[in-house]
PDB file of C-alpha atoms in Angstrom:
ATOM      1  CA  UNK A   1     -33.422-175.707  22.363  1.00 62.00           C
ATOM      2  CA  UNK A   2     -37.299-174.235  21.530  1.00 76.00           C
ATOM      3  CA  UNK A   3     -37.470-170.893  22.034  1.00 89.00           C
ATOM      4  CA  UNK A   4     -40.565-170.506  19.543  1.00 92.00           C
ATOM      5  CA  UNK A   5     -43.266-173.078  20.210  1.00 92.00           C
ATOM      6  CA  UNK A   6     -46.039-173.544  18.352  1.00 93.00           C
ATOM      7  CA  UNK A   7     -47.968-176.143  19.873  1.00 90.00           C
ATOM      8  CA  UNK A   8     -50.849-177.150  18.074  1.00 93.00           C
ATOM      9  CA  UNK A   9     -49.596-179.402  15.033  1.00 92.00           C
ATOM     10  CA  UNK A  10     -52.574-179.105  13.090  1.00 95.00           C
ATOM     11  CA  UNK A  11     -55.658-176.933  12.666  1.00 97.00           C
ATOM     12  CA  UNK A  12     -58.920-177.576  10.918  1.00 97.00           C
ATOM     13  CA  UNK A  13     -61.882-174.690  10.528  1.00 98.00           C
ATOM     14  CA  UNK A  14     -64.980-174.511   8.139  1.00 97.00           C
ATOM     15  CA  UNK A  15     -64.790-172.017   5.344  1.00 97.00           C
ATOM     16  CA  UNK A  16     -65.911-168.235   6.982  1.00 97.00           C
ATOM     17  CA  UNK A  17     -64.915-169.071  10.228  1.00 97.00           C
ATOM     18  CA  UNK A  18     -62.019-167.696  12.279  1.00 98.00           C
ATOM     19  CA  UNK A  19     -58.805-169.333  12.606  1.00 98.00           C
ATOM     20  CA  UNK A  20     -56.719-169.054  15.520  1.00 98.00           C
ATOM     21  CA  UNK A  21     -53.315-170.077  15.550  1.00 98.00           C
ATOM     22  CA  UNK A  22     -50.977-169.865  18.282  1.00 98.00           C
ATOM     23  CA  UNK A  23     -47.384-169.096  19.306  1.00 97.00           C
ATOM     24  CA  UNK A  24     -45.610-169.421  22.338  1.00 97.00           C
ATOM     25  CA  UNK A  25     -41.833-167.763  23.021  1.00 95.00           C
ATOM     26  CA  UNK A  26     -39.404-168.170  26.071  1.00 94.00           C
ATOM     27  CA  UNK A  27     -36.895-165.911  25.065  1.00 88.00           C
ATOM     28  CA  UNK A  28     -37.659-162.218  26.216  1.00 89.00           C
ATOM     29  CA  UNK A  29     -35.090-160.488  23.831  1.00 87.00           C
ATOM     30  CA  UNK A  30     -36.857-161.154  21.197  1.00 90.00           C
ATOM     31  CA  UNK A  31     -38.627-158.046  19.709  1.00 88.00           C
ATOM     32  CA  UNK A  32     -39.864-158.770  16.441  1.00 90.00           C
ATOM     33  CA  UNK A  33     -42.227-161.634  15.312  1.00 94.00           C
ATOM     34  CA  UNK A  34     -43.368-162.568  12.241  1.00 94.00           C
ATOM     35  CA  UNK A  35     -46.185-165.563  10.815  1.00 96.00           C
ATOM     36  CA  UNK A  36     -45.257-167.018   7.475  1.00 95.00           C
ATOM     37  CA  UNK A  37     -47.300-168.912   5.068  1.00 95.00           C
ATOM     38  CA  UNK A  38     -45.685-172.087   3.316  1.00 91.00           C
ATOM     39  CA  UNK A  39     -47.206-174.790   0.930  1.00 91.00           C
ATOM     40  CA  UNK A  40     -45.872-177.946   0.124  1.00 86.00           C
ATOM     41  CA  UNK A  41     -42.098-177.573  -1.813  1.00 81.00           C
ATOM     42  CA  UNK A  42     -42.348-173.912  -1.596  1.00 87.00           C
ATOM     43  CA  UNK A  43     -40.318-171.290   0.704  1.00 89.00           C
ATOM     44  CA  UNK A  44     -42.222-169.365   3.024  1.00 91.00           C
ATOM     45  CA  UNK A  45     -43.828-166.515   2.209  1.00 92.00           C
ATOM     46  CA  UNK A  46     -44.039-163.528   4.534  1.00 92.00           C
ATOM     47  CA  UNK A  47     -47.336-162.740   6.132  1.00 95.00           C
ATOM     48  CA  UNK A  48     -47.410-160.247   8.626  1.00 95.00           C
ATOM     49  CA  UNK A  49     -45.376-158.897  11.225  1.00 93.00           C
ATOM     50  CA  UNK A  50     -45.528-157.560  14.909  1.00 94.00           C
ATOM     51  CA  UNK A  51     -43.079-155.126  16.716  1.00 90.00           C
ATOM     52  CA  UNK A  52     -42.698-155.365  20.638  1.00 91.00           C
ATOM     53  CA  UNK A  53     -44.005-152.088  20.901  1.00 91.00           C
ATOM     54  CA  UNK A  54     -47.238-153.139  19.387  1.00 94.00           C
ATOM     55  CA  UNK A  55     -50.076-155.396  20.738  1.00 96.00           C
ATOM     56  CA  UNK A  56     -51.930-155.841  17.760  1.00 97.00           C
ATOM     57  CA  UNK A  57     -51.500-155.380  13.927  1.00 96.00           C
ATOM     58  CA  UNK A  58     -53.963-155.966  11.344  1.00 97.00           C
ATOM     59  CA  UNK A  59     -53.480-156.490   7.513  1.00 95.00           C
ATOM     60  CA  UNK A  60     -56.955-156.957   5.853  1.00 97.00           C
ATOM     61  CA  UNK A  61     -58.142-160.816   6.876  1.00 97.00           C
ATOM     62  CA  UNK A  62     -55.219-161.184   9.071  1.00 97.00           C
ATOM     63  CA  UNK A  63     -54.719-160.323  12.449  1.00 98.00           C
ATOM     64  CA  UNK A  64     -51.599-160.523  14.835  1.00 98.00           C
ATOM     65  CA  UNK A  65     -51.946-160.387  18.770  1.00 98.00           C
ATOM     66  CA  UNK A  66     -48.753-160.353  20.947  1.00 97.00           C
ATOM     67  CA  UNK A  67     -49.169-160.437  24.275  1.00 96.00           C
ATOM     68  CA  UNK A  68     -45.527-159.850  25.929  1.00 95.00           C
ATOM     69  CA  UNK A  69     -46.479-160.416  29.508  1.00 95.00           C
ATOM     70  CA  UNK A  70     -47.844-163.560  28.406  1.00 96.00           C
ATOM     71  CA  UNK A  71     -44.763-164.189  25.960  1.00 96.00           C
ATOM     72  CA  UNK A  72     -47.726-165.165  23.488  1.00 97.00           C
ATOM     73  CA  UNK A  73     -48.678-164.171  19.848  1.00 97.00           C
ATOM     74  CA  UNK A  74     -51.628-165.105  17.681  1.00 98.00           C
ATOM     75  CA  UNK A  75     -52.710-164.809  13.969  1.00 98.00           C
ATOM     76  CA  UNK A  76     -56.343-164.919  13.553  1.00 98.00           C
ATOM     77  CA  UNK A  77     -57.584-165.232   9.997  1.00 98.00           C
ATOM     78  CA  UNK A  78     -61.407-163.963   9.588  1.00 97.00           C
ATOM     79  CA  UNK A  79     -63.203-165.253   7.246  1.00 97.00           C
ATOM     80  CA  UNK A  80     -61.247-168.081   6.887  1.00 98.00           C
ATOM     81  CA  UNK A  81     -61.058-169.585   2.801  1.00 97.00           C
ATOM     82  CA  UNK A  82     -60.085-172.614   1.585  1.00 96.00           C
ATOM     83  CA  UNK A  83     -56.861-171.089  -0.062  1.00 95.00           C
ATOM     84  CA  UNK A  84     -55.257-170.336   3.496  1.00 97.00           C
ATOM     85  CA  UNK A  85     -54.929-174.010   3.895  1.00 97.00           C
ATOM     86  CA  UNK A  86     -51.402-174.065   4.382  1.00 96.00           C
ATOM     87  CA  UNK A  87     -48.539-174.549   6.979  1.00 94.00           C
ATOM     88  CA  UNK A  88     -48.229-171.492   9.400  1.00 96.00           C
ATOM     89  CA  UNK A  89     -45.017-170.784  11.084  1.00 95.00           C
ATOM     90  CA  UNK A  90     -44.077-168.032  13.904  1.00 95.00           C
ATOM     91  CA  UNK A  91     -40.801-166.473  13.872  1.00 93.00           C
ATOM     92  CA  UNK A  92     -39.349-164.539  16.416  1.00 91.00           C
ATOM     93  CA  UNK A  93     -35.966-162.378  16.111  1.00 85.00           C
ATOM     94  CA  UNK A  94     -33.988-160.146  18.501  1.00 79.00           C
ATOM     95  CA  UNK A  95     -31.423-157.844  18.514  1.00 70.00           C
ATOM     96  CA  UNK A  96     -28.961-159.966  16.244  1.00 66.00           C
ATOM     97  CA  UNK A  97     -31.338-160.553  13.447  1.00 64.00           C
ATOM     98  CA  UNK A  98     -31.322-164.058  13.594  1.00 70.00           C
ATOM     99  CA  UNK A  99     -34.682-165.563  13.784  1.00 80.00           C
ATOM    100  CA  UNK A 100     -36.258-169.072  15.271  1.00 86.00           C
ATOM    101  CA  UNK A 101     -39.278-170.170  13.907  1.00 90.00           C
ATOM    102  CA  UNK A 102     -42.108-172.565  15.581  1.00 91.00           C
ATOM    103  CA  UNK A 103     -42.330-176.203  14.337  1.00 89.00           C
ATOM    104  CA  UNK A 104     -45.558-174.608  11.905  1.00 92.00           C
ATOM    105  CA  UNK A 105     -49.161-175.559  12.450  1.00 95.00           C
ATOM    106  CA  UNK A 106     -50.813-176.689   9.298  1.00 95.00           C
ATOM    107  CA  UNK A 107     -54.167-175.273   8.918  1.00 97.00           C
ATOM    108  CA  UNK A 108     -57.012-176.988   6.744  1.00 97.00           C
ATOM    109  CA  UNK A 109     -60.029-174.824   5.782  1.00 97.00           C
ATOM    110  CA  UNK A 110     -62.897-177.130   4.617  1.00 96.00           C
ATOM    111  CA  UNK A 111     -65.187-175.772   2.177  1.00 92.00           C
TER     112      UNK A 111
ATOM    113  CA  UNK B   1     -37.652-155.521  -6.634  1.00 85.00           C
ATOM    114  CA  UNK B   2     -35.489-157.948  -4.695  1.00 85.00           C
ATOM    115  CA  UNK B   3     -35.506-161.822  -6.079  1.00 91.00           C
ATOM    116  CA  UNK B   4     -33.849-164.914  -4.345  1.00 94.00           C
ATOM    117  CA  UNK B   5     -32.843-167.837  -6.347  1.00 94.00           C
ATOM    118  CA  UNK B   6     -31.926-171.264  -5.379  1.00 96.00           C
ATOM    119  CA  UNK B   7     -30.282-174.416  -7.328  1.00 93.00           C
ATOM    120  CA  UNK B   8     -30.676-176.893  -7.908  1.00 94.00           C
ATOM    121  CA  UNK B   9     -34.762-177.236  -7.259  1.00 92.00           C
ATOM    122  CA  UNK B  10     -33.777-181.092  -6.639  1.00 93.00           C
ATOM    123  CA  UNK B  11     -31.256-183.321  -5.548  1.00 95.00           C
ATOM    124  CA  UNK B  12     -30.510-186.755  -4.977  1.00 96.00           C
ATOM    125  CA  UNK B  13     -27.279-187.810  -3.920  1.00 96.00           C
ATOM    126  CA  UNK B  14     -25.540-191.082  -2.275  1.00 97.00           C
ATOM    127  CA  UNK B  15     -24.271-191.066   1.084  1.00 97.00           C
ATOM    128  CA  UNK B  16     -20.624-189.954   1.242  1.00 96.00           C
ATOM    129  CA  UNK B  17     -20.881-187.826  -1.973  1.00 97.00           C
ATOM    130  CA  UNK B  18     -20.390-184.022  -1.801  1.00 96.00           C
ATOM    131  CA  UNK B  19     -22.906-181.509  -1.804  1.00 96.00           C
ATOM    132  CA  UNK B  20     -23.091-177.918  -3.092  1.00 97.00           C
ATOM    133  CA  UNK B  21     -26.080-175.736  -3.031  1.00 97.00           C
ATOM    134  CA  UNK B  22     -26.188-172.307  -4.273  1.00 97.00           C
ATOM    135  CA  UNK B  23     -28.132-168.765  -3.444  1.00 97.00           C
ATOM    136  CA  UNK B  24     -27.966-165.693  -4.991  1.00 97.00           C
ATOM    137  CA  UNK B  25     -29.731-162.288  -4.339  1.00 96.00           C
ATOM    138  CA  UNK B  26     -30.728-159.907  -7.120  1.00 95.00           C
ATOM    139  CA  UNK B  27     -31.647-156.440  -6.359  1.00 92.00           C
ATOM    140  CA  UNK B  28     -30.517-155.485  -3.127  1.00 89.00           C
ATOM    141  CA  UNK B  29     -26.658-155.126  -1.517  1.00 88.00           C
ATOM    142  CA  UNK B  30     -25.135-155.859   1.763  1.00 89.00           C
ATOM    143  CA  UNK B  31     -28.252-158.384   2.687  1.00 91.00           C
ATOM    144  CA  UNK B  32     -28.029-160.798   5.734  1.00 90.00           C
ATOM    145  CA  UNK B  33     -28.226-164.357   4.034  1.00 93.00           C
ATOM    146  CA  UNK B  34     -29.383-167.083   6.130  1.00 92.00           C
ATOM    147  CA  UNK B  35     -29.360-171.303   5.287  1.00 94.00           C
ATOM    148  CA  UNK B  36     -32.220-173.201   7.069  1.00 93.00           C
ATOM    149  CA  UNK B  37     -33.370-177.086   6.544  1.00 92.00           C
ATOM    150  CA  UNK B  38     -36.872-177.969   7.295  1.00 88.00           C
ATOM    151  CA  UNK B  39     -36.513-181.810   7.702  1.00 75.00           C
ATOM    152  CA  UNK B  40     -40.038-184.385   7.262  1.00 67.00           C
ATOM    153  CA  UNK B  41     -42.231-183.122  10.105  1.00 62.00           C
ATOM    154  CA  UNK B  42     -40.426-180.785  11.717  1.00 69.00           C
ATOM    155  CA  UNK B  43     -40.301-176.563  11.444  1.00 79.00           C
ATOM    156  CA  UNK B  44     -37.487-174.650  10.076  1.00 87.00           C
ATOM    157  CA  UNK B  45     -33.943-174.885  12.018  1.00 86.00           C
ATOM    158  CA  UNK B  46     -31.652-171.843  11.012  1.00 87.00           C
ATOM    159  CA  UNK B  47     -27.777-173.547  10.164  1.00 92.00           C
ATOM    160  CA  UNK B  48     -26.158-170.569   9.384  1.00 92.00           C
ATOM    161  CA  UNK B  49     -26.256-166.990   8.925  1.00 88.00           C
ATOM    162  CA  UNK B  50     -24.058-164.406   7.047  1.00 91.00           C
ATOM    163  CA  UNK B  51     -23.911-160.838   7.859  1.00 88.00           C
ATOM    164  CA  UNK B  52     -21.442-159.839   5.393  1.00 90.00           C
ATOM    165  CA  UNK B  53     -18.642-161.443   2.426  1.00 93.00           C
ATOM    166  CA  UNK B  54     -16.607-164.154   4.421  1.00 90.00           C
ATOM    167  CA  UNK B  55     -18.581-164.191   7.920  1.00 90.00           C
ATOM    168  CA  UNK B  56     -20.492-167.225   8.486  1.00 91.00           C
ATOM    169  CA  UNK B  57     -22.319-168.198  11.945  1.00 87.00           C
ATOM    170  CA  UNK B  58     -23.090-171.183  12.612  1.00 87.00           C
ATOM    171  CA  UNK B  59     -26.048-172.328  14.995  1.00 78.00           C
ATOM    172  CA  UNK B  60     -25.610-176.073  15.267  1.00 76.00           C
ATOM    173  CA  UNK B  61     -22.553-178.478  14.818  1.00 66.00           C
ATOM    174  CA  UNK B  62     -23.464-180.429  11.837  1.00 78.00           C
ATOM    175  CA  UNK B  63     -21.903-182.033   8.764  1.00 87.00           C
ATOM    176  CA  UNK B  64     -22.463-178.882   7.118  1.00 93.00           C
ATOM    177  CA  UNK B  65     -20.613-175.890   5.997  1.00 95.00           C
ATOM    178  CA  UNK B  66     -21.322-172.366   4.306  1.00 96.00           C
ATOM    179  CA  UNK B  67     -19.555-169.863   2.392  1.00 96.00           C
ATOM    180  CA  UNK B  68     -20.261-166.156   1.221  1.00 96.00           C
ATOM    181  CA  UNK B  69     -17.756-165.939  -1.463  1.00 95.00           C
ATOM    182  CA  UNK B  70     -19.451-162.819  -2.787  1.00 94.00           C
ATOM    183  CA  UNK B  71     -22.018-160.225  -1.076  1.00 94.00           C
ATOM    184  CA  UNK B  72     -25.332-161.542  -2.655  1.00 95.00           C
ATOM    185  CA  UNK B  73     -23.890-165.525  -3.122  1.00 96.00           C
ATOM    186  CA  UNK B  74     -24.175-167.948  -0.436  1.00 97.00           C
ATOM    187  CA  UNK B  75     -23.208-171.722  -0.704  1.00 97.00           C
ATOM    188  CA  UNK B  76     -24.109-174.620   1.366  1.00 96.00           C
ATOM    189  CA  UNK B  77     -21.726-177.482   1.032  1.00 96.00           C
ATOM    190  CA  UNK B  78     -20.592-180.654   2.996  1.00 95.00           C
ATOM    191  CA  UNK B  79     -17.709-183.197   1.680  1.00 95.00           C
ATOM    192  CA  UNK B  80     -19.799-185.938   2.810  1.00 95.00           C
ATOM    193  CA  UNK B  81     -23.444-186.442   2.983  1.00 95.00           C
ATOM    194  CA  UNK B  82     -25.361-188.548   5.680  1.00 94.00           C
ATOM    195  CA  UNK B  83     -28.459-190.055   5.413  1.00 93.00           C
ATOM    196  CA  UNK B  84     -29.649-187.402   7.997  1.00 90.00           C
ATOM    197  CA  UNK B  85     -28.926-184.849   5.767  1.00 92.00           C
ATOM    198  CA  UNK B  86     -31.835-185.218   3.439  1.00 92.00           C
ATOM    199  CA  UNK B  87     -34.438-181.763   4.029  1.00 92.00           C
ATOM    200  CA  UNK B  88     -35.945-179.205   2.068  1.00 92.00           C
ATOM    201  CA  UNK B  89     -33.146-176.124   2.078  1.00 95.00           C
ATOM    202  CA  UNK B  90     -34.042-173.069   2.559  1.00 95.00           C
ATOM    203  CA  UNK B  91     -31.826-169.680   2.054  1.00 96.00           C
ATOM    204  CA  UNK B  92     -33.385-166.494   2.931  1.00 93.00           C
ATOM    205  CA  UNK B  93     -32.257-162.893   3.140  1.00 92.00           C
ATOM    206  CA  UNK B  94     -32.998-159.825   5.012  1.00 89.00           C
ATOM    207  CA  UNK B  95     -31.923-156.150   5.157  1.00 85.00           C
ATOM    208  CA  UNK B  96     -29.531-155.207   7.655  1.00 71.00           C
ATOM    209  CA  UNK B  97     -31.713-153.130   9.669  1.00 63.00           C
ATOM    210  CA  UNK B  98     -32.013-154.048  13.052  1.00 56.00           C
ATOM    211  CA  UNK B  99     -35.203-154.405  14.247  1.00 52.00           C
ATOM    212  CA  UNK B 100     -37.339-154.733  11.169  1.00 60.00           C
ATOM    213  CA  UNK B 101     -35.876-158.479   9.937  1.00 71.00           C
ATOM    214  CA  UNK B 102     -38.229-159.869   7.687  1.00 85.00           C
ATOM    215  CA  UNK B 103     -36.698-162.455   5.856  1.00 88.00           C
ATOM    216  CA  UNK B 104     -37.672-163.598   2.154  1.00 91.00           C
ATOM    217  CA  UNK B 105     -37.270-167.184   1.478  1.00 93.00           C
ATOM    218  CA  UNK B 106     -36.119-168.233  -2.048  1.00 93.00           C
ATOM    219  CA  UNK B 107     -38.068-171.487  -3.363  1.00 92.00           C
ATOM    220  CA  UNK B 108     -35.930-174.182  -1.578  1.00 93.00           C
ATOM    221  CA  UNK B 109     -33.861-177.280  -2.586  1.00 94.00           C
ATOM    222  CA  UNK B 110     -35.232-180.772  -1.892  1.00 93.00           C
ATOM    223  CA  UNK B 111     -31.969-182.823  -0.844  1.00 94.00           C
ATOM    224  CA  UNK B 112     -32.292-187.188  -0.720  1.00 94.00           C
ATOM    225  CA  UNK B 113     -29.614-188.744   0.496  1.00 95.00           C
ATOM    226  CA  UNK B 114     -29.993-192.699  -0.620  1.00 95.00           C
TER     227      UNK B 114
END
């Protein structure tokens, strides 16, 4: 059962523009949300996280927004750079600590 | 600092052969440990997680098993591989702190079953 969904398998943006990656979840018990970035044949690397008591967290060019009522979170990358091209996974965890991942969105940033 | 190791990096095995993938974590104690699989074109599927030595929780019924013989060692095994076991296997660890469960991943093992 897909508790975390990333409905866009791919996204293409121009360098310098904003990239917006979206994620929806169904389990209201999730209280911690993360974004990971993954290059081919490598393990995912942690990018940014947000707890359910916040609605925004910013780290440099990356900002994560959480809308608990809509069970929706998004990752904004501004400005996008070619090196940001990768697969981005949304993840959510609850009190047990086990994490659920979305299927991923492949971001391509064109020079 | 903490590091996580996985080996081998790549593996090609015939159908019906056994499997053993190893994961070790350095620089931390009492971590939570996880095994994931990323199949072609799909997201990360949680296979097993462990909160301590000998404590294994399985997320999906399958042809695989996991063991944690030591605090910082996590092993993924199979007695007889199936074609559908092919994929990219990832080990991850997290601190045992509820509410801040950032997981950190190893480099992964690419398994091809022929």
